[in-house]
C-alpha positions as a printed NumPy array, in Angstrom:
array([[ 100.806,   18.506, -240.595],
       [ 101.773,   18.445, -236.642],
       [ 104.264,   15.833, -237.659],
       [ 106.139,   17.993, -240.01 ],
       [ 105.469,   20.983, -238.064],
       [ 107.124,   18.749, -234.742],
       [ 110.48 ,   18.251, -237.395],
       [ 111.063,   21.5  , -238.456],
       [ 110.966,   22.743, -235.186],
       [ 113.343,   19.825, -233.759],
       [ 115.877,   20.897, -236.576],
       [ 115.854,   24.582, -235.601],
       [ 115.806,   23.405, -231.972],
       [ 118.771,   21.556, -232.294],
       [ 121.007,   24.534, -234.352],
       [ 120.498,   26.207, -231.167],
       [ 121.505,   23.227, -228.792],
       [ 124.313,   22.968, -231.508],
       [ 125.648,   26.645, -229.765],
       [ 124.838,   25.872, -226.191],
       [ 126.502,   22.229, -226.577],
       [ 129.337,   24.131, -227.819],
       [ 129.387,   27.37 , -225.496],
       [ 127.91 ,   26.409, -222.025],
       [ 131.232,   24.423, -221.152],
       [ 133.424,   27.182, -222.011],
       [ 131.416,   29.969, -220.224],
       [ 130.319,   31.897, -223.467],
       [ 127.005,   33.408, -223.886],
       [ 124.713,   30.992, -225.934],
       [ 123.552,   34.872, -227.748],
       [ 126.169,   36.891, -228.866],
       [ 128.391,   36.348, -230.5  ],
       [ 126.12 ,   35.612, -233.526],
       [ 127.381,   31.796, -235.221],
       [ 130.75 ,   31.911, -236.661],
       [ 132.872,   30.022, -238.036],
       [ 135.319,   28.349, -235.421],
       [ 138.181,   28.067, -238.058],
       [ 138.091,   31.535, -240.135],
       [ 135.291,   33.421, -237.304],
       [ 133.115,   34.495, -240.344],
       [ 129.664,   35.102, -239.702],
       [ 127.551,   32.572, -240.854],
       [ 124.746,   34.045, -243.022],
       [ 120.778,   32.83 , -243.198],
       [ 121.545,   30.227, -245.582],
       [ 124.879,   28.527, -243.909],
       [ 122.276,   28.045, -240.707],
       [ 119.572,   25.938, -242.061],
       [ 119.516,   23.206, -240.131],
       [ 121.343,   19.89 , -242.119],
       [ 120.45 ,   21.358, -245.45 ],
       [ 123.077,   23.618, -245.431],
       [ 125.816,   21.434, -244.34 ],
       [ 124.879,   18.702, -247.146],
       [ 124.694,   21.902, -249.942],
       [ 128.115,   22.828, -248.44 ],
       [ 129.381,   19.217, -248.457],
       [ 130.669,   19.296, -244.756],
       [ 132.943,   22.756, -245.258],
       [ 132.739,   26.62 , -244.312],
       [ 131.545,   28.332, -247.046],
       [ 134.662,   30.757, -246.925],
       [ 137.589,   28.829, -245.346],
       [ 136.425,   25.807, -246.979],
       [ 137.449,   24.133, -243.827],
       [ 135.868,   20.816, -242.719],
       [ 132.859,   20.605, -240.143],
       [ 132.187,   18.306, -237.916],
       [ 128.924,   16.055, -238.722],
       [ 127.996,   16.38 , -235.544],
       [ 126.763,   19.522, -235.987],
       [ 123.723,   17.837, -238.452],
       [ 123.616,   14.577, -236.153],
       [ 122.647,   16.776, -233.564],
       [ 120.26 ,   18.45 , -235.717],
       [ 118.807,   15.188, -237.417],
       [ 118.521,   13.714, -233.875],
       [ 116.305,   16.823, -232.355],
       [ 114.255,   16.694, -235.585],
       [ 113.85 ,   12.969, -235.22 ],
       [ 113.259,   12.775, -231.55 ],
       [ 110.423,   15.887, -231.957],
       [ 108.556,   14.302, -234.706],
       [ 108.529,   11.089, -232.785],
       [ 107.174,   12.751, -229.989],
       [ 104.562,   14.399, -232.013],
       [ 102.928,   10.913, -232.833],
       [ 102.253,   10.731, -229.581],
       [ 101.141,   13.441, -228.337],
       [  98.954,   15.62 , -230.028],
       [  99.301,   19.565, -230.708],
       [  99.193,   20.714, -226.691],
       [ 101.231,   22.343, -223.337],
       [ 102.307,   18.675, -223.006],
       [ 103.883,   18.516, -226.471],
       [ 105.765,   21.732, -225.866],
       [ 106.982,   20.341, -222.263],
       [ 108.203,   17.316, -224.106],
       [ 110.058,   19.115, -226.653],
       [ 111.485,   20.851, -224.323],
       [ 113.096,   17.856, -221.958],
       [ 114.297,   16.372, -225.287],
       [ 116.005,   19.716, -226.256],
       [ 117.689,   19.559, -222.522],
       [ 118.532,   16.028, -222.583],
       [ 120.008,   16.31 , -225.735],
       [ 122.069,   19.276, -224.513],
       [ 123.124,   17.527, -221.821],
       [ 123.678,   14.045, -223.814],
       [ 126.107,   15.823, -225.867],
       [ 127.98 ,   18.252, -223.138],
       [ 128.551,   15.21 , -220.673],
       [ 130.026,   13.287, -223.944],
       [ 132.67 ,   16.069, -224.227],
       [ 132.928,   16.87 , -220.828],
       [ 132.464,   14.431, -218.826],
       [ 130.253,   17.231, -216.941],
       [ 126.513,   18.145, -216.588],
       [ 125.995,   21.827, -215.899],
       [ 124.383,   22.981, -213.607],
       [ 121.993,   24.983, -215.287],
       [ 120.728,   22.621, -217.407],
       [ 119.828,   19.938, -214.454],
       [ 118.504,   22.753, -212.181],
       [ 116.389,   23.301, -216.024],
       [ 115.535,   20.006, -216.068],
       [ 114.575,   19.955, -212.342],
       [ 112.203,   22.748, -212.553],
       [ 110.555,   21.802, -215.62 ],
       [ 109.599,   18.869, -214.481],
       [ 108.414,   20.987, -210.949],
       [ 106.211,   22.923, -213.493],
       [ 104.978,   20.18 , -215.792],
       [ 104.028,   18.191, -212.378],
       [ 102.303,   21.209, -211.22 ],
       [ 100.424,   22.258, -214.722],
       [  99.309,   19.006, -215.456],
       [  98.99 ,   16.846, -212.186],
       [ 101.068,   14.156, -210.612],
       [ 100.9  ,   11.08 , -212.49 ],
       [ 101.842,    9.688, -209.249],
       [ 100.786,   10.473, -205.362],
       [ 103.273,   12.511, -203.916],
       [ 104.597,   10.141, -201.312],
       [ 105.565,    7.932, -204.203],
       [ 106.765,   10.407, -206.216],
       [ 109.166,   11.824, -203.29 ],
       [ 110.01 ,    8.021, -203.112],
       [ 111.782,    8.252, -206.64 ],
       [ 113.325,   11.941, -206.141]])
């Protein structure tokens, strides 16, 4: 069950990375607007946001411009999902499988944003940075300090 649990929750993580991979660069609040269409700017309703489904049920198009998507919207998707449940066979239902999730979710941000870009912002490093702070802090050093300074 933790498996499938670890999916779904990859897939609706990465809808949202979807909007900050898309937003962040351009300085737009990863909130409001609600998702819209980039071609037509239609709202998207409940069912055009379910993660991959809805762009296979749509066959790659808006539902009311009928203009063409780009797949990366599910490969980003697909690739949380997949990177989530793969995490979840190794680590059990925990802090430290939420902590994972959420570098993957960050790395995958960034991943994508320093594809486009060529750019990693800020805010997602300085993320990354004090996650890793916390996750050292919650859950030990898996290194002495002096060594782990060495690698910082």
């Amino acid at each position: 069950m933790w498996p499938l649990f670890a999916l779904v929750l990859g897939l609706l993580v990465g809808s949202f990375l979807n909007v900050v991979i898309h937003r962040l660069p351009r300085g737009e609040s990863i909130v409001f607007p609600p998702s819209r269409c980039p071609h037509c700017g239609r709202r998207l309703g409940p069912m055009d946001l379910v993660p991959v489904l809805s762009y296979l049920a749509l066959r790659g198009r808006c539902r009311y411009c009928r203009t063409p998507i780009s797949s990366r919207y599910p490969l980003v998707e697909a690739l949380t999902g997949g990177l989530f449940l793969l995490a979840s066979l190794f680590y059990p239902p925990s802090l430290e499988a939420l902590l994972v999730f959420a570098f993957l979710g960050l790395l995958v941000a960034l991943a994508f944003i320093d594809l486009d870009t060529y750019e990693l912002p800020d805010g997602l490093t300085y993320g990354l940075l004090f996650l890793g702070l916390f996750s050292a802090l919650l859950l030990g050093f898996p290194l002495p300090f002096p060594q782990a300074l060495d690698g910082a």
